[in-house]
Amino acid sequence: MIEITMPRLSDTMEEGAISAWRKQPGDRVEVGEVLVEIETDKAIMELEAYEAGTLATILVPEGELVPIGAPIALLDDGTPSESSAPAVPPRERAESFVADSAPSAATEPGDGSRATAERGDGDRLFASPLARKLAREARIDLREVRGSGPGGRIIRTDLGEALSHAGGASPSAAEDSAEAPVEVSAGAPALSTESGTATAPTKQIDEKRASEAVPISNTRRVIARRLGDSARSIPHFYVTAVADAEALVRLRTELNEQLTAAGRPKVSVNDLLIRASALALREHPQVNASYLDDASTTMLVHHRINVGVAVASENGLVVPVIENADQKSVSQLGSETRGLVALANAKKLTTEQMSGGTFTISNLGMFGVEGFTAIINPPEGAILAVGGTVREPVVLGDEIVPRYRMRYTLSADHRIIDGALAARFLQTLTRLIENPGSIVA
């Protein structure tokens, strides 16, 4: 019997969700056949079988999230299991691994929210994450519950009687509502301390706001974690510039007329901006850089210009990367960008297509946004936030004339990029936008 575990499918992956099982228990599996689709922090990827056999048991159902190394299925290859230990039910086996992966801490009396506790005799008490959550919600002291899982671990089925005595939901009902958010209104008391107990007013607030718990994808959870880390740990500063984009719009119109006549795809303003940004990075290589960490005595200055393009796909924000953007024509950049966006919407981007970026562009101009600031995509040193190209009244000499104007803001890591360098970079970018012939030359 072969134990199939959650693999590491990207450098930043810490856990994965089962998107879809391509094989079911009893199905024959050959080497190289796709066994399961796994949603990582970046995309949905296929896991191929490395051994032949029959899929015996699925340990983790579709939609569940488990850490790297957790057992997700058993493959019967005809060889007996090496373990002589009693068989562990599949669900409990997966729960046991998740609990083993969680940090251990002592449980306070009456609080079931920690990984371990101390029984009265000093023995350590282990519980699965789901059991801890149910116990916390029902105010059950886990030290009074006897576990039936591996090594005496408390699992959700062990809480059935305790939950009924506490007036709580059954394990299955509690599991269904485990992801419901608990919100507290501004100005409202977070806890009621009558009779000496604290109770979060979840029910009342849910009724008042008619809230709906919407599941968050693994991709969205990772986006939230990484952007939160970036905003907290990187000292951002912002520099905004405005360019006269009249010549750029006129050039794009002429190019698209020629491309349409030749039966080729049109180019967008974003394609021209990618090219212009890549050329500006070539002139200012220290913006095309990464900060390592506070203990390092060096920073990384990248000699390749790989521009990430922030894509608001149907499945969340992803940043596919165009390699060597400064060496490609505007038409090539447009074609590659369209292909990457299509893959992003289909959740077919590979890890390779989303790694190695040195600079990112986020463009919300097509949504009518005038300007905004963006959070740096680590480990890059800067990101460019681009607003819309808007026709505005502009003073030229003694006249007021309508001209296309474009606003953009550079978010920079102040540990490696100072204000003057950021300003010079935007000066170069503005010059290129206002003289677009140099972009396509």
GROMACS .gro file of C-alpha atoms in nm:
model
  441
    1MET     CA    1   0.000   0.000   0.000
    2ILE     CA    2   0.140   0.340  -0.105
    3GLU     CA    3   0.053   0.658   0.082
    4ILE     CA    4   0.006   0.955  -0.152
    5THR     CA    5   0.080   1.285   0.019
    6MET     CA    6   0.018   1.650  -0.061
    7PRO     CA    7   0.320   1.753  -0.273
    8ARG     CA    8   0.502   2.087  -0.279
    9LEU     CA    9   0.412   2.230  -0.620
   10SER     CA   10   0.560   2.579  -0.584
   11ASP     CA   11   0.830   2.752  -0.383
   12THR     CA   12   0.577   2.949  -0.179
   13MET     CA   13   0.327   2.667  -0.129
   14GLU     CA   14   0.259   2.571   0.232
   15GLU     CA   15  -0.072   2.391   0.185
   16GLY     CA   16  -0.295   2.276  -0.096
   17ALA     CA   17  -0.664   2.216  -0.159
   18ILE     CA   18  -0.809   1.919  -0.342
   19SER     CA   19  -0.979   2.070  -0.646
   20ALA     CA   20  -1.100   1.749  -0.815
   21TRP     CA   21  -1.025   1.378  -0.794
   22ARG     CA   22  -0.972   1.240  -1.143
   23LYS     CA   23  -0.974   0.884  -1.011
   24GLN     CA   24  -1.215   0.721  -0.768
   25PRO     CA   25  -1.166   0.434  -0.523
   26GLY     CA   26  -1.144   0.109  -0.717
   27ASP     CA   27  -1.011   0.274  -1.034
   28ARG     CA   28  -0.693   0.140  -1.191
   29VAL     CA   29  -0.410   0.396  -1.197
   30GLU     CA   30  -0.117   0.375  -1.435
   31VAL     CA   31   0.213   0.560  -1.408
   32GLY     CA   32   0.177   0.908  -1.559
   33GLU     CA   33  -0.201   0.922  -1.531
   34VAL     CA   34  -0.350   1.230  -1.366
   35LEU     CA   35  -0.471   1.128  -1.023
   36VAL     CA   36  -0.595   1.456  -0.876
   37GLU     CA   37  -0.611   1.830  -0.942
   38ILE     CA   38  -0.462   2.039  -0.662
   39GLU     CA   39  -0.521   2.409  -0.604
   40THR     CA   40  -0.196   2.569  -0.488
   41ASP     CA   41  -0.128   2.925  -0.384
   42LYS     CA   42  -0.093   3.018  -0.751
   43ALA     CA   43  -0.290   2.785  -0.976
   44ILE     CA   44  -0.464   2.451  -1.018
   45MET     CA   45  -0.209   2.184  -1.106
   46GLU     CA   46  -0.238   1.817  -1.199
   47LEU     CA   47  -0.067   1.549  -0.990
   48GLU     CA   48   0.040   1.245  -1.191
   49ALA     CA   49   0.080   0.900  -1.043
   50TYR     CA   50   0.439   0.786  -0.992
   51GLU     CA   51   0.336   0.428  -0.918
   52ALA     CA   52   0.080   0.195  -1.072
   53GLY     CA   53  -0.197   0.034  -0.873
   54THR     CA   54  -0.559   0.067  -0.765
   55LEU     CA   55  -0.684   0.373  -0.582
   56ALA     CA   56  -0.787   0.221  -0.251
   57THR     CA   57  -0.897   0.516  -0.037
   58ILE     CA   58  -0.942   0.890  -0.071
   59LEU     CA   59  -0.835   1.047   0.259
   60VAL     CA   60  -0.906   1.410   0.173
   61PRO     CA   61  -1.229   1.497  -0.013
   62GLU     CA   62  -1.263   1.767  -0.275
   63GLY     CA   63  -1.255   2.122  -0.143
   64GLU     CA   64  -1.050   2.049   0.168
   65LEU     CA   65  -0.720   2.220   0.247
   66VAL     CA   66  -0.427   2.028   0.398
   67PRO     CA   67  -0.057   2.108   0.456
   68ILE     CA   68   0.230   1.976   0.247
   69GLY     CA   69   0.308   1.615   0.335
   70ALA     CA   70  -0.040   1.532   0.461
   71PRO     CA   71  -0.172   1.195   0.335
   72ILE     CA   72  -0.445   1.248   0.076
   73ALA     CA   73  -0.500   0.896  -0.063
   74LEU     CA   74  -0.390   0.533  -0.048
   75LEU     CA   75  -0.282   0.346  -0.361
   76ASP     CA   76  -0.288  -0.033  -0.353
   77ASP     CA   77   0.013  -0.158  -0.548
   78GLY     CA   78  -0.027  -0.517  -0.435
   79THR     CA   79   0.232  -0.501  -0.158
   80PRO     CA   80   0.133  -0.535   0.208
   81SER     CA   81   0.149  -0.233   0.434
   82GLU     CA   82   0.473  -0.204   0.627
   83SER     CA   83   0.296  -0.075   0.937
   84SER     CA   84   0.164  -0.321   1.193
   85ALA     CA   85  -0.027  -0.050   1.379
   86PRO     CA   86  -0.408  -0.069   1.392
   87ALA     CA   87  -0.582   0.083   1.094
   88VAL     CA   88  -0.683   0.447   1.133
   89PRO     CA   89  -1.004   0.570   0.968
   90PRO     CA   90  -0.921   0.792   0.667
   91ARG     CA   91  -1.080   1.112   0.799
   92GLU     CA   92  -0.914   1.075   1.139
   93ARG     CA   93  -0.582   1.005   0.969
   94ALA     CA   94  -0.594   1.334   0.781
   95GLU     CA   95  -0.711   1.525   1.088
   96SER     CA   96  -0.428   1.371   1.287
   97PHE     CA   97  -0.168   1.496   1.041
   98VAL     CA   98  -0.310   1.847   1.038
   99ALA     CA   99  -0.300   1.856   1.417
  100ASP     CA  100   0.058   1.727   1.420
  101SER     CA  101   0.150   2.010   1.180
  102ALA     CA  102  -0.003   2.278   1.400
  103PRO     CA  103   0.206   2.451   1.669
  104SER     CA  104   0.152   2.313   2.019
  105ALA     CA  105   0.051   2.527   2.314
  106ALA     CA  106  -0.099   2.468   2.657
  107THR     CA  107  -0.475   2.505   2.682
  108GLU     CA  108  -0.626   2.740   2.933
  109PRO     CA  109  -0.891   2.587   3.162
  110GLY     CA  110  -1.226   2.584   2.983
  111ASP     CA  111  -1.071   2.686   2.650
  112GLY     CA  112  -1.057   2.437   2.365
  113SER     CA  113  -0.876   2.663   2.125
  114ARG     CA  114  -0.522   2.531   2.160
  115ALA     CA  115  -0.341   2.237   2.009
  116THR     CA  116  -0.246   2.066   2.334
  117ALA     CA  117  -0.342   2.072   2.698
  118GLU     CA  118  -0.240   1.907   3.022
  119ARG     CA  119  -0.456   1.647   3.187
  120GLY     CA  120  -0.476   1.633   3.562
  121ASP     CA  121  -0.201   1.371   3.569
  122GLY     CA  122   0.034   1.591   3.363
  123ASP     CA  123  -0.007   1.395   3.035
  124ARG     CA  124  -0.024   1.605   2.718
  125LEU     CA  125  -0.357   1.617   2.542
  126PHE     CA  126  -0.380   1.634   2.162
  127ALA     CA  127  -0.679   1.741   1.953
  128SER     CA  128  -0.744   1.796   1.585
  129PRO     CA  129  -0.803   2.154   1.460
  130LEU     CA  130  -1.173   2.083   1.395
  131ALA     CA  131  -1.219   1.938   1.744
  132ARG     CA  132  -1.050   2.241   1.896
  133LYS     CA  133  -1.276   2.475   1.700
  134LEU     CA  134  -1.595   2.294   1.802
  135ALA     CA  135  -1.482   2.281   2.164
  136ARG     CA  136  -1.400   2.650   2.166
  137GLU     CA  137  -1.741   2.743   2.022
  138ALA     CA  138  -1.927   2.522   2.273
  139ARG     CA  139  -1.703   2.616   2.570
  140ILE     CA  140  -1.600   2.255   2.625
  141ASP     CA  141  -1.295   2.175   2.837
  142LEU     CA  142  -1.098   1.931   2.622
  143ARG     CA  143  -0.928   1.791   2.930
  144GLU     CA  144  -1.259   1.624   3.016
  145VAL     CA  145  -1.290   1.451   2.677
  146ARG     CA  146  -1.133   1.115   2.601
  147GLY     CA  147  -0.986   1.094   2.253
  148SER     CA  148  -1.032   0.797   2.025
  149GLY     CA  149  -0.789   0.906   1.754
  150PRO     CA  150  -0.428   0.794   1.706
  151GLY     CA  151  -0.232   0.830   2.029
  152GLY     CA  152  -0.544   0.934   2.217
  153ARG     CA  153  -0.600   1.239   1.997
  154ILE     CA  154  -0.939   1.404   2.032
  155ILE     CA  155  -1.128   1.420   1.704
  156ARG     CA  156  -1.468   1.564   1.620
  157THR     CA  157  -1.662   1.242   1.683
  158ASP     CA  158  -1.540   1.243   2.044
  159LEU     CA  159  -1.729   1.568   2.107
  160GLY     CA  160  -2.077   1.440   2.020
  161GLU     CA  161  -2.200   1.384   2.374
  162ALA     CA  162  -2.025   1.689   2.515
  163LEU     CA  163  -2.174   1.908   2.243
  164SER     CA  164  -2.525   1.780   2.313
  165HIS     CA  165  -2.485   1.852   2.685
  166ALA     CA  166  -2.355   2.199   2.604
  167GLY     CA  167  -2.652   2.266   2.378
  168GLY     CA  168  -2.424   2.300   2.079
  169ALA     CA  169  -2.469   2.181   1.724
  170SER     CA  170  -2.389   1.830   1.619
  171PRO     CA  171  -2.037   1.775   1.482
  172SER     CA  172  -2.161   1.765   1.125
  173ALA     CA  173  -2.370   2.080   1.160
  174ALA     CA  174  -2.087   2.261   1.336
  175GLU     CA  175  -1.851   2.160   1.062
  176ASP     CA  176  -2.085   2.302   0.798
  177SER     CA  177  -2.086   2.639   0.976
  178ALA     CA  178  -1.720   2.639   1.077
  179GLU     CA  179  -1.630   2.902   0.820
  180ALA     CA  180  -1.904   3.150   0.917
  181PRO     CA  181  -1.744   3.486   1.000
  182VAL     CA  182  -1.789   3.647   1.339
  183GLU     CA  183  -1.831   4.022   1.301
  184VAL     CA  184  -1.878   4.287   1.567
  185SER     CA  185  -2.047   4.615   1.481
  186ALA     CA  186  -1.860   4.938   1.547
  187GLY     CA  187  -1.967   5.074   1.881
  188ALA     CA  188  -2.135   4.749   1.987
  189PRO     CA  189  -2.000   4.545   2.279
  190ALA     CA  190  -1.790   4.258   2.151
  191LEU     CA  191  -1.874   4.030   2.444
  192SER     CA  192  -2.151   3.991   2.697
  193THR     CA  193  -2.020   3.916   3.045
  194GLU     CA  194  -2.346   3.837   3.222
  195SER     CA  195  -2.322   3.550   3.469
  196GLY     CA  196  -1.947   3.567   3.439
  197THR     CA  197  -1.932   3.411   3.092
  198ALA     CA  198  -1.830   3.569   2.763
  199THR     CA  199  -2.038   3.504   2.453
  200ALA     CA  200  -1.980   3.652   2.107
  201PRO     CA  201  -2.312   3.786   1.967
  202THR     CA  202  -2.271   3.605   1.635
  203LYS     CA  203  -2.636   3.512   1.588
  204GLN     CA  204  -2.776   3.857   1.658
  205ILE     CA  205  -2.529   4.030   1.425
  206ASP     CA  206  -2.586   3.777   1.147
  207GLU     CA  207  -2.960   3.833   1.171
  208LYS     CA  208  -2.924   4.210   1.175
  209ARG     CA  209  -2.692   4.224   0.874
  210ALA     CA  210  -2.836   3.924   0.686
  211SER     CA  211  -2.481   3.803   0.635
  212GLU     CA  212  -2.382   3.518   0.409
  213ALA     CA  213  -2.067   3.312   0.458
  214VAL     CA  214  -1.892   3.293   0.121
  215PRO     CA  215  -1.608   3.039   0.093
  216ILE     CA  216  -1.265   3.184   0.018
  217SER     CA  217  -1.047   2.996  -0.229
  218ASN     CA  218  -0.698   2.879  -0.144
  219THR     CA  219  -0.564   3.130  -0.396
  220ARG     CA  220  -0.748   3.416  -0.224
  221ARG     CA  221  -0.621   3.309   0.119
  222VAL     CA  222  -0.261   3.309  -0.004
  223ILE     CA  223  -0.309   3.646  -0.175
  224ALA     CA  224  -0.439   3.789   0.152
  225ARG     CA  225  -0.148   3.649   0.350
  226ARG     CA  226   0.124   3.762   0.109
  227LEU     CA  227  -0.015   4.113   0.056
  228GLY     CA  228  -0.063   4.150   0.429
  229ASP     CA  229   0.298   4.049   0.486
  230SER     CA  230   0.412   4.293   0.217
  231ALA     CA  231   0.215   4.586   0.357
  232ARG     CA  232   0.339   4.519   0.710
  233SER     CA  233   0.705   4.439   0.644
  234ILE     CA  234   0.803   4.656   0.345
  235PRO     CA  235   0.841   5.034   0.398
  236HIS     CA  236   0.641   5.154   0.097
  237PHE     CA  237   0.660   5.506  -0.037
  238TYR     CA  238   0.473   5.645  -0.336
  239VAL     CA  239   0.563   5.879  -0.621
  240THR     CA  240   0.300   5.994  -0.872
  241ALA     CA  241   0.351   6.144  -1.217
  242VAL     CA  242   0.126   6.262  -1.500
  243ALA     CA  243   0.209   6.226  -1.869
  244ASP     CA  244   0.065   6.387  -2.178
  245ALA     CA  245  -0.056   6.076  -2.360
  246GLU     CA  246  -0.190   6.246  -2.673
  247ALA     CA  247   0.091   6.116  -2.893
  248LEU     CA  248   0.067   5.768  -2.738
  249VAL     CA  249  -0.305   5.740  -2.811
  250ARG     CA  250  -0.254   5.867  -3.164
  251LEU     CA  251   0.028   5.619  -3.225
  252ARG     CA  252  -0.181   5.329  -3.092
  253THR     CA  253  -0.467   5.426  -3.326
  254GLU     CA  254  -0.233   5.429  -3.628
  255LEU     CA  255  -0.073   5.098  -3.528
  256ASN     CA  256  -0.407   4.927  -3.484
  257GLU     CA  257  -0.529   5.047  -3.823
  258GLN     CA  258  -0.223   4.887  -3.982
  259LEU     CA  259  -0.250   4.569  -3.776
  260THR     CA  260  -0.621   4.531  -3.855
  261ALA     CA  261  -0.550   4.572  -4.226
  262ALA     CA  262  -0.286   4.301  -4.199
  263GLY     CA  263  -0.524   4.070  -4.011
  264ARG     CA  264  -0.319   4.084  -3.692
  265PRO     CA  265  -0.436   4.146  -3.332
  266LYS     CA  266  -0.449   4.501  -3.203
  267VAL     CA  267  -0.222   4.637  -2.931
  268SER     CA  268  -0.346   4.799  -2.612
  269VAL     CA  269  -0.227   5.094  -2.409
  270ASN     CA  270  -0.112   4.840  -2.150
  271ASP     CA  271   0.111   4.668  -2.409
  272LEU     CA  272   0.279   5.001  -2.481
  273LEU     CA  273   0.319   5.067  -2.107
  274ILE     CA  274   0.484   4.730  -2.049
  275ARG     CA  275   0.736   4.808  -2.320
  276ALA     CA  276   0.792   5.164  -2.191
  277SER     CA  277   0.839   5.041  -1.832
  278ALA     CA  278   1.086   4.776  -1.944
  279LEU     CA  279   1.291   5.038  -2.131
  280ALA     CA  280   1.283   5.268  -1.827
  281LEU     CA  281   1.405   4.981  -1.608
  282ARG     CA  282   1.693   4.928  -1.850
  283GLU     CA  283   1.799   5.289  -1.786
  284HIS     CA  284   1.750   5.258  -1.409
  285PRO     CA  285   1.859   4.905  -1.316
  286GLN     CA  286   1.852   4.972  -0.941
  287VAL     CA  287   1.472   4.991  -0.960
  288ASN     CA  288   1.485   4.642  -1.111
  289ALA     CA  289   1.609   4.504  -0.781
  290SER     CA  290   1.515   4.299  -0.474
  291TYR     CA  291   1.588   4.340  -0.105
  292LEU     CA  292   1.698   4.016   0.060
  293ASP     CA  293   1.652   4.061   0.434
  294ASP     CA  294   1.766   4.282   0.719
  295ALA     CA  295   2.064   4.057   0.793
  296SER     CA  296   2.199   4.072   0.437
  297THR     CA  297   2.481   4.302   0.331
  298THR     CA  298   2.376   4.297  -0.036
  299MET     CA  299   2.071   4.347  -0.254
  300LEU     CA  300   1.992   4.175  -0.582
  301VAL     CA  301   2.011   4.389  -0.897
  302HIS     CA  302   1.853   4.188  -1.179
  303HIS     CA  303   2.007   4.194  -1.525
  304ARG     CA  304   1.696   4.045  -1.683
  305ILE     CA  305   1.382   4.254  -1.698
  306ASN     CA  306   1.087   4.025  -1.626
  307VAL     CA  307   0.766   4.226  -1.596
  308GLY     CA  308   0.474   4.084  -1.400
  309VAL     CA  309   0.128   4.184  -1.517
  310ALA     CA  310  -0.136   4.191  -1.243
  311VAL     CA  311  -0.444   4.011  -1.375
  312ALA     CA  312  -0.781   4.028  -1.200
  313SER     CA  313  -0.883   3.685  -1.325
  314GLU     CA  314  -1.214   3.516  -1.253
  315ASN     CA  315  -1.031   3.315  -0.987
  316GLY     CA  316  -0.855   3.598  -0.803
  317LEU     CA  317  -0.551   3.820  -0.849
  318VAL     CA  318  -0.256   3.653  -1.017
  319VAL     CA  319   0.065   3.794  -1.163
  320PRO     CA  320   0.196   3.609  -1.469
  321VAL     CA  321   0.542   3.717  -1.579
  322ILE     CA  322   0.667   3.828  -1.922
  323GLU     CA  323   1.035   3.743  -1.939
  324ASN     CA  324   1.286   3.975  -2.109
  325ALA     CA  325   1.013   4.232  -2.174
  326ASP     CA  326   1.267   4.489  -2.290
  327GLN     CA  327   1.372   4.261  -2.575
  328LYS     CA  328   1.022   4.207  -2.720
  329SER     CA  329   0.816   4.420  -2.955
  330VAL     CA  330   0.484   4.572  -2.855
  331SER     CA  331   0.300   4.314  -3.070
  332GLN     CA  332   0.489   4.029  -2.903
  333LEU     CA  333   0.411   4.170  -2.559
  334GLY     CA  334   0.042   4.200  -2.650
  335SER     CA  335   0.021   3.845  -2.780
  336GLU     CA  336   0.198   3.703  -2.476
  337THR     CA  337  -0.016   3.905  -2.234
  338ARG     CA  338  -0.341   3.787  -2.395
  339GLY     CA  339  -0.225   3.427  -2.373
  340LEU     CA  340  -0.133   3.460  -2.007
  341VAL     CA  341  -0.466   3.627  -1.922
  342ALA     CA  342  -0.653   3.343  -2.091
  343LEU     CA  343  -0.455   3.088  -1.891
  344ALA     CA  344  -0.518   3.284  -1.571
  345ASN     CA  345  -0.895   3.280  -1.626
  346ALA     CA  346  -0.881   2.906  -1.692
  347LYS     CA  347  -0.660   2.852  -1.383
  348LYS     CA  348  -0.403   2.689  -1.609
  349LEU     CA  349  -0.102   2.910  -1.531
  350THR     CA  350   0.204   2.712  -1.433
  351THR     CA  351   0.438   2.796  -1.149
  352GLU     CA  352   0.705   2.878  -1.406
  353GLN     CA  353   0.478   3.137  -1.570
  354MET     CA  354   0.425   3.317  -1.238
  355SER     CA  355   0.780   3.318  -1.104
  356GLY     CA  356   1.095   3.517  -1.169
  357GLY     CA  357   0.934   3.861  -1.187
  358THR     CA  358   1.151   4.166  -1.122
  359PHE     CA  359   0.887   4.444  -1.156
  360THR     CA  360   0.506   4.451  -1.172
  361ILE     CA  361   0.249   4.666  -1.350
  362SER     CA  362  -0.109   4.693  -1.223
  363ASN     CA  363  -0.342   4.878  -1.460
  364LEU     CA  364  -0.697   4.971  -1.357
  365GLY     CA  365  -0.744   5.234  -1.623
  366MET     CA  366  -0.991   5.020  -1.815
  367PHE     CA  367  -1.226   5.040  -1.515
  368GLY     CA  368  -1.235   5.420  -1.520
  369VAL     CA  369  -0.993   5.452  -1.228
  370GLU     CA  370  -0.804   5.781  -1.234
  371GLY     CA  371  -0.524   5.676  -0.999
  372PHE     CA  372  -0.440   5.443  -0.712
  373THR     CA  373  -0.151   5.294  -0.516
  374ALA     CA  374  -0.052   4.928  -0.525
  375ILE     CA  375   0.117   4.695  -0.277
  376ILE     CA  376   0.460   4.564  -0.378
  377ASN     CA  377   0.473   4.203  -0.494
  378PRO     CA  378   0.763   4.050  -0.295
  379PRO     CA  379   1.050   3.999  -0.351
  380GLU     CA  380   1.037   4.277  -0.610
  381GLY     CA  381   1.138   4.630  -0.518
  382ALA     CA  382   0.862   4.826  -0.693
  383ILE     CA  383   0.522   4.814  -0.862
  384LEU     CA  384   0.363   5.062  -1.102
  385ALA     CA  385  -0.008   5.144  -1.057
  386VAL     CA  386  -0.159   5.288  -1.376
  387GLY     CA  387  -0.481   5.487  -1.397
  388GLY     CA  388  -0.696   5.567  -1.697
  389THR     CA  389  -0.605   5.771  -2.003
  390VAL     CA  390  -0.848   6.061  -1.978
  391ARG     CA  391  -0.910   6.358  -2.207
  392GLU     CA  392  -0.865   6.675  -2.000
  393PRO     CA  393  -0.833   7.051  -2.061
  394VAL     CA  394  -0.464   7.142  -2.073
  395VAL     CA  395  -0.292   7.480  -2.100
  396LEU     CA  396  -0.063   7.490  -2.405
  397GLY     CA  397   0.092   7.833  -2.445
  398ASP     CA  398  -0.195   8.080  -2.423
  399GLU     CA  399  -0.463   7.826  -2.515
  400ILE     CA  400  -0.665   7.563  -2.332
  401VAL     CA  401  -0.695   7.250  -2.542
  402PRO     CA  402  -0.822   6.895  -2.480
  403ARG     CA  403  -0.541   6.642  -2.439
  404TYR     CA  404  -0.517   6.280  -2.324
  405ARG     CA  405  -0.348   6.255  -1.984
  406MET     CA  406  -0.232   5.950  -1.791
  407ARG     CA  407  -0.154   5.920  -1.419
  408TYR     CA  408   0.058   5.650  -1.262
  409THR     CA  409   0.207   5.589  -0.918
  410LEU     CA  410   0.524   5.398  -0.836
  411SER     CA  411   0.519   5.211  -0.505
  412ALA     CA  412   0.881   5.153  -0.402
  413ASP     CA  413   1.065   4.966  -0.129
  414HIS     CA  414   1.241   5.245   0.061
  415ARG     CA  415   1.506   5.003   0.189
  416ILE     CA  416   1.669   4.989  -0.156
  417ILE     CA  417   1.503   5.268  -0.358
  418ASP     CA  418   1.517   5.629  -0.247
  419GLY     CA  419   1.292   5.913  -0.358
  420ALA     CA  420   1.533   6.061  -0.611
  421LEU     CA  421   1.581   5.727  -0.787
  422ALA     CA  422   1.204   5.672  -0.803
  423ALA     CA  423   1.158   6.024  -0.943
  424ARG     CA  424   1.424   5.971  -1.211
  425PHE     CA  425   1.260   5.645  -1.313
  426LEU     CA  426   0.923   5.819  -1.355
  427GLN     CA  427   1.090   6.102  -1.548
  428THR     CA  428   1.222   5.846  -1.797
  429LEU     CA  429   0.887   5.668  -1.818
  430THR     CA  430   0.707   5.999  -1.878
  431ARG     CA  431   0.954   6.091  -2.152
  432LEU     CA  432   0.892   5.760  -2.327
  433ILE     CA  433   0.514   5.792  -2.303
  434GLU     CA  434   0.522   6.146  -2.442
  435ASN     CA  435   0.758   6.038  -2.722
  436PRO     CA  436   0.611   5.696  -2.808
  437GLY     CA  437   0.817   5.653  -3.125
  438SER     CA  438   1.103   5.547  -2.901
  439ILE     CA  439   0.884   5.276  -2.750
  440VAL     CA  440   0.816   5.097  -3.080
  441ALA     CA  441   1.153   5.172  -3.239
   0.00000   0.00000   0.00000
